[in-house]
Amino acid sequence: MQPKASVRLRTMAIANLLSVFLVMEIIASGFRFGANGLSMNYYIMNCPFVDPIVKNTVQRALQSDPTLAAGLVRMHFHDCFIEGCDGSVLIDSTKGNTAEKDSPANLSLRGYEVIDDIKDQLEDQCPGVVSCADIVAMAARDAVFFAGGPFYDIPKGRMDGRRSKIEDTINLPFPTFNASELIRAFGQRGFSVQEMVALSGAHTLGAARCASFKQRLTSPDPTLDSSFAQTLSKTCSAGDNAEQPFDVTRNTFDNVYFNSLVRKNGLLFSDQTLYATAKTKGIVNGYAMNQAMFFLDFQQAMVKMGTLGVKDGSTGEVRVDCRKIN
């Protein structure tokens, strides 16, 4: 009996040792950083419930107001394009500084209260741990999914920036940009032409104000369908702040946006130019015909965008209040 007991003890010891190694591997994976300091499991030890808190809050918000999906996705893009993905778009203006969010280019952004709600919950659960920049990135990810788009995961660990100035928003793409200007603006940030077109597909959600497209109505635009031009004129008769959806399914993430471009129903000049230019027309046609291909390219481009200009502990902070620097 003694040899059997000895074998059993050795087997149990080996099993326990393997379990310890497995736990150590799981823990270590949370601290395994890439070149940009981000990790899929960044919060696994110090705030393990961050993802469900973000998901549940975004889902509740969209159930109450589906139009917030567009605002949250655009917020992430406008954050990352200026100073990198550092939550700078969330900072409120002060007496001595006009912040990014008060730029005319950012007046269409919505969902700040959703970010505040998530931040408040996370500060209760794990104070001083989760950055506002990560919350914006995760909220955009979940907004895409709950609006019917693809699910993708993102690495975490972004720090919050300490700068937010209205003059920096001059670097955002303008609604009057042509394809060459869009290619250059995105190319300067490391994106290919294909990735630029895929990211433009985020305009499958939301609407734009008349002020962003009314210049297309002042002179004949051969890229604009005549009946759609009449629709836009009717919208603009209500003033510069009147809104027109980017496509007919404004709260659903799909490829209808690209089909609209094929029909010359692109809302902004910067939308329709993607179909009017040989270098991008084929990509638009591909996405119009194949939604799965658009979804795949979009999620990959979004993950890449979420790594732009990431700040670490020496160049950023974790804000206690997303609206102001610590």
mmCIF file of C-alpha atoms in Angstrom, residues 113-306:
data_model
loop_
_atom_site.group_PDB
_atom_site.id
_atom_site.type_symbol
_atom_site.label_atom_id
_atom_site.label_comp_id
_atom_site.label_asym_id
_atom_site.label_seq_id
_atom_site.Cartn_x
_atom_site.Cartn_y
_atom_site.Cartn_z
ATOM 1 C CA GLU A 113 -22.324 61.525 -19.508
ATOM 2 C CA VAL A 114 -21.912 57.824 -20.372
ATOM 3 C CA ILE A 115 -18.152 58.098 -19.854
ATOM 4 C CA ASP A 116 -18.759 59.930 -16.547
ATOM 5 C CA ASP A 117 -21.137 57.182 -15.403
ATOM 6 C CA ILE A 118 -18.612 54.453 -16.206
ATOM 7 C CA LYS A 119 -15.817 56.373 -14.501
ATOM 8 C CA ASP A 120 -17.884 56.881 -11.333
ATOM 9 C CA GLN A 121 -18.620 53.150 -11.103
ATOM 10 C CA LEU A 122 -14.992 52.217 -11.670
ATOM 11 C CA GLU A 123 -13.769 54.718 -9.090
ATOM 12 C CA ASP A 124 -16.062 53.002 -6.579
ATOM 13 C CA GLN A 125 -14.759 49.552 -7.524
ATOM 14 C CA CYS A 126 -11.061 50.296 -8.046
ATOM 15 C CA PRO A 127 -10.169 53.958 -7.401
ATOM 16 C CA GLY A 128 -7.371 55.529 -9.397
ATOM 17 C CA VAL A 129 -6.840 52.505 -11.631
ATOM 18 C CA VAL A 130 -8.752 52.767 -14.943
ATOM 19 C CA SER A 131 -7.884 55.661 -17.246
ATOM 20 C CA CYS A 132 -10.471 57.770 -19.013
ATOM 21 C CA ALA A 133 -8.664 57.057 -22.304
ATOM 22 C CA ASP A 134 -9.266 53.322 -21.852
ATOM 23 C CA ILE A 135 -12.909 53.954 -20.987
ATOM 24 C CA VAL A 136 -13.410 55.919 -24.228
ATOM 25 C CA ALA A 137 -11.778 53.140 -26.266
ATOM 26 C CA MET A 138 -13.840 50.395 -24.603
ATOM 27 C CA ALA A 139 -17.079 52.383 -24.848
ATOM 28 C CA ALA A 140 -16.541 52.840 -28.608
ATOM 29 C CA ARG A 141 -15.852 49.118 -28.991
ATOM 30 C CA ASP A 142 -19.087 48.224 -27.195
ATOM 31 C CA ALA A 143 -21.116 50.891 -29.007
ATOM 32 C CA VAL A 144 -20.121 49.308 -32.335
ATOM 33 C CA PHE A 145 -21.172 45.872 -31.111
ATOM 34 C CA PHE A 146 -24.502 46.894 -29.579
ATOM 35 C CA ALA A 147 -25.339 48.833 -32.758
ATOM 36 C CA GLY A 148 -25.044 45.590 -34.735
ATOM 37 C CA GLY A 149 -21.407 45.764 -35.756
ATOM 38 C CA PRO A 150 -18.503 43.381 -35.171
ATOM 39 C CA PHE A 151 -17.130 42.517 -31.769
ATOM 40 C CA TYR A 152 -13.438 43.128 -31.265
ATOM 41 C CA ASP A 153 -11.303 43.337 -28.161
ATOM 42 C CA ILE A 154 -8.689 45.964 -27.471
ATOM 43 C CA PRO A 155 -5.540 46.079 -25.364
ATOM 44 C CA LYS A 156 -5.696 48.398 -22.354
ATOM 45 C CA GLY A 157 -3.230 50.504 -20.397
ATOM 46 C CA ARG A 158 -3.540 53.958 -21.987
ATOM 47 C CA MET A 159 -2.724 56.851 -19.675
ATOM 48 C CA ASP A 160 -4.657 60.137 -19.693
ATOM 49 C CA GLY A 161 -3.029 63.196 -21.232
ATOM 50 C CA ARG A 162 -2.594 66.572 -19.572
ATOM 51 C CA ARG A 163 -3.163 68.770 -22.635
ATOM 52 C CA SER A 164 -6.415 69.707 -24.377
ATOM 53 C CA LYS A 165 -6.414 72.791 -26.597
ATOM 54 C CA ILE A 166 -8.903 73.877 -29.237
ATOM 55 C CA GLU A 167 -6.149 74.799 -31.694
ATOM 56 C CA ASP A 168 -5.007 71.167 -31.875
ATOM 57 C CA THR A 169 -8.282 70.148 -33.522
ATOM 58 C CA ILE A 170 -7.111 71.775 -36.746
ATOM 59 C CA ASN A 171 -5.522 68.375 -37.372
ATOM 60 C CA LEU A 172 -8.878 66.588 -37.602
ATOM 61 C CA PRO A 173 -9.997 65.659 -41.145
ATOM 62 C CA PHE A 174 -12.360 68.293 -42.555
ATOM 63 C CA PRO A 175 -15.720 67.376 -44.139
ATOM 64 C CA THR A 176 -14.492 69.235 -47.241
ATOM 65 C CA PHE A 177 -11.394 67.026 -47.677
ATOM 66 C CA ASN A 178 -10.947 65.246 -50.981
ATOM 67 C CA ALA A 179 -9.604 61.698 -51.194
ATOM 68 C CA SER A 180 -5.984 62.804 -51.557
ATOM 69 C CA GLU A 181 -6.231 64.945 -48.427
ATOM 70 C CA LEU A 182 -7.851 62.090 -46.504
ATOM 71 C CA ILE A 183 -5.179 59.648 -47.666
ATOM 72 C CA ARG A 184 -2.475 62.068 -46.547
ATOM 73 C CA ALA A 185 -4.095 62.814 -43.155
ATOM 74 C CA PHE A 186 -4.542 59.138 -42.342
ATOM 75 C CA GLY A 187 -1.221 58.175 -43.893
ATOM 76 C CA GLN A 188 0.599 60.555 -41.552
ATOM 77 C CA ARG A 189 -0.759 58.427 -38.718
ATOM 78 C CA GLY A 190 0.299 55.157 -40.296
ATOM 79 C CA PHE A 191 -2.942 54.074 -41.975
ATOM 80 C CA SER A 192 -3.174 52.536 -45.440
ATOM 81 C CA VAL A 193 -5.757 53.668 -48.000
ATOM 82 C CA GLN A 194 -7.813 50.557 -47.253
ATOM 83 C CA GLU A 195 -7.753 51.261 -43.510
ATOM 84 C CA MET A 196 -8.790 54.863 -44.115
ATOM 85 C CA VAL A 197 -11.838 53.777 -46.129
ATOM 86 C CA ALA A 198 -12.732 51.150 -43.525
ATOM 87 C CA LEU A 199 -12.575 53.719 -40.710
ATOM 88 C CA SER A 200 -14.684 56.116 -42.795
ATOM 89 C CA GLY A 201 -17.349 53.414 -42.586
ATOM 90 C CA ALA A 202 -17.986 54.556 -39.004
ATOM 91 C CA HIS A 203 -20.228 57.103 -40.718
ATOM 92 C CA THR A 204 -22.722 54.275 -41.006
ATOM 93 C CA LEU A 205 -23.774 55.635 -37.603
ATOM 94 C CA GLY A 206 -25.138 59.049 -36.803
ATOM 95 C CA ALA A 207 -25.826 62.313 -38.556
ATOM 96 C CA ALA A 208 -24.110 65.548 -39.564
ATOM 97 C CA ARG A 209 -25.228 69.148 -39.179
ATOM 98 C CA CYS A 210 -26.151 71.196 -42.232
ATOM 99 C CA ALA A 211 -23.130 73.432 -41.592
ATOM 100 C CA SER A 212 -20.934 70.464 -42.556
ATOM 101 C CA PHE A 213 -22.437 69.845 -45.992
ATOM 102 C CA LYS A 214 -24.347 72.964 -47.111
ATOM 103 C CA GLN A 215 -21.439 74.099 -49.314
ATOM 104 C CA ARG A 216 -22.283 71.172 -51.635
ATOM 105 C CA LEU A 217 -25.641 72.821 -52.360
ATOM 106 C CA THR A 218 -24.385 76.261 -53.429
ATOM 107 C CA SER A 219 -23.030 75.115 -56.785
ATOM 108 C CA PRO A 220 -23.669 72.094 -59.006
ATOM 109 C CA ASP A 221 -21.976 68.982 -57.612
ATOM 110 C CA PRO A 222 -21.723 66.185 -60.188
ATOM 111 C CA THR A 223 -21.006 63.655 -57.437
ATOM 112 C CA LEU A 224 -24.321 64.414 -55.673
ATOM 113 C CA ASP A 225 -27.567 62.718 -56.723
ATOM 114 C CA SER A 226 -30.119 65.388 -57.664
ATOM 115 C CA SER A 227 -32.991 63.999 -55.580
ATOM 116 C CA PHE A 228 -30.688 63.592 -52.568
ATOM 117 C CA ALA A 229 -29.594 67.205 -53.072
ATOM 118 C CA GLN A 230 -33.240 68.238 -52.728
ATOM 119 C CA THR A 231 -33.467 66.275 -49.480
ATOM 120 C CA LEU A 232 -30.391 68.062 -48.145
ATOM 121 C CA SER A 233 -31.767 71.455 -49.173
ATOM 122 C CA LYS A 234 -34.959 70.727 -47.265
ATOM 123 C CA THR A 235 -32.930 69.740 -44.192
ATOM 124 C CA CYS A 236 -30.851 72.917 -44.370
ATOM 125 C CA SER A 237 -33.948 75.091 -44.625
ATOM 126 C CA ALA A 238 -34.207 74.555 -40.851
ATOM 127 C CA GLY A 239 -30.781 76.136 -40.256
ATOM 128 C CA ASP A 240 -27.131 75.196 -39.836
ATOM 129 C CA ASN A 241 -27.793 72.952 -36.849
ATOM 130 C CA ALA A 242 -30.397 70.821 -38.616
ATOM 131 C CA GLU A 243 -29.227 67.207 -38.846
ATOM 132 C CA GLN A 244 -29.229 64.752 -41.728
ATOM 133 C CA PRO A 245 -28.403 61.049 -41.126
ATOM 134 C CA PHE A 246 -25.356 59.666 -42.922
ATOM 135 C CA ASP A 247 -27.509 56.816 -44.214
ATOM 136 C CA VAL A 248 -31.033 55.484 -43.791
ATOM 137 C CA THR A 249 -30.047 53.168 -40.916
ATOM 138 C CA ARG A 250 -28.459 55.843 -38.728
ATOM 139 C CA ASN A 251 -28.438 53.768 -35.520
ATOM 140 C CA THR A 252 -27.370 50.454 -37.064
ATOM 141 C CA PHE A 253 -23.787 49.518 -37.818
ATOM 142 C CA ASP A 254 -23.851 47.993 -41.311
ATOM 143 C CA ASN A 255 -22.532 48.617 -44.836
ATOM 144 C CA VAL A 256 -25.466 50.791 -45.971
ATOM 145 C CA TYR A 257 -23.123 53.800 -45.833
ATOM 146 C CA PHE A 258 -21.052 52.365 -48.678
ATOM 147 C CA ASN A 259 -24.139 51.527 -50.714
ATOM 148 C CA SER A 260 -25.194 55.159 -50.270
ATOM 149 C CA LEU A 261 -21.893 56.302 -51.786
ATOM 150 C CA VAL A 262 -22.490 54.060 -54.810
ATOM 151 C CA ARG A 263 -25.853 55.801 -55.298
ATOM 152 C CA LYS A 264 -24.217 59.267 -54.954
ATOM 153 C CA ASN A 265 -26.000 59.709 -51.633
ATOM 154 C CA GLY A 266 -22.892 60.425 -49.590
ATOM 155 C CA LEU A 267 -23.683 63.152 -47.071
ATOM 156 C CA LEU A 268 -20.344 64.936 -46.759
ATOM 157 C CA PHE A 269 -18.027 65.809 -49.614
ATOM 158 C CA SER A 270 -15.382 63.766 -47.762
ATOM 159 C CA ASP A 271 -17.747 60.779 -47.884
ATOM 160 C CA GLN A 272 -18.662 60.926 -51.557
ATOM 161 C CA THR A 273 -15.086 61.597 -52.658
ATOM 162 C CA LEU A 274 -14.282 58.008 -51.673
ATOM 163 C CA TYR A 275 -16.445 56.795 -54.569
ATOM 164 C CA ALA A 276 -15.490 59.579 -56.955
ATOM 165 C CA THR A 277 -11.774 58.722 -56.785
ATOM 166 C CA ALA A 278 -10.256 55.760 -58.603
ATOM 167 C CA LYS A 279 -7.865 54.904 -55.764
ATOM 168 C CA THR A 280 -10.696 54.339 -53.298
ATOM 169 C CA LYS A 281 -13.708 53.501 -55.486
ATOM 170 C CA GLY A 282 -12.887 49.801 -55.697
ATOM 171 C CA ILE A 283 -12.631 49.541 -51.912
ATOM 172 C CA VAL A 284 -16.038 51.216 -51.528
ATOM 173 C CA ASN A 285 -17.548 48.789 -54.052
ATOM 174 C CA GLY A 286 -16.033 45.867 -52.161
ATOM 175 C CA TYR A 287 -17.502 46.957 -48.839
ATOM 176 C CA ALA A 288 -20.875 47.746 -50.445
ATOM 177 C CA MET A 289 -21.062 44.184 -51.739
ATOM 178 C CA ASN A 290 -19.489 42.395 -48.779
ATOM 179 C CA GLN A 291 -20.441 43.531 -45.285
ATOM 180 C CA ALA A 292 -18.358 40.786 -43.643
ATOM 181 C CA MET A 293 -15.225 42.101 -45.341
ATOM 182 C CA PHE A 294 -16.006 45.630 -44.134
ATOM 183 C CA PHE A 295 -16.549 44.377 -40.581
ATOM 184 C CA LEU A 296 -13.229 42.513 -40.571
ATOM 185 C CA ASP A 297 -11.232 45.446 -41.946
ATOM 186 C CA PHE A 298 -12.996 47.930 -39.675
ATOM 187 C CA GLN A 299 -12.302 46.060 -36.455
ATOM 188 C CA GLN A 300 -8.630 45.622 -37.354
ATOM 189 C CA ALA A 301 -8.308 49.317 -38.210
ATOM 190 C CA MET A 302 -10.046 50.322 -34.964
ATOM 191 C CA VAL A 303 -7.661 48.251 -32.869
ATOM 192 C CA LYS A 304 -4.766 49.908 -34.691
ATOM 193 C CA MET A 305 -6.257 53.377 -34.230
ATOM 194 C CA GLY A 306 -6.601 52.730 -30.503
#
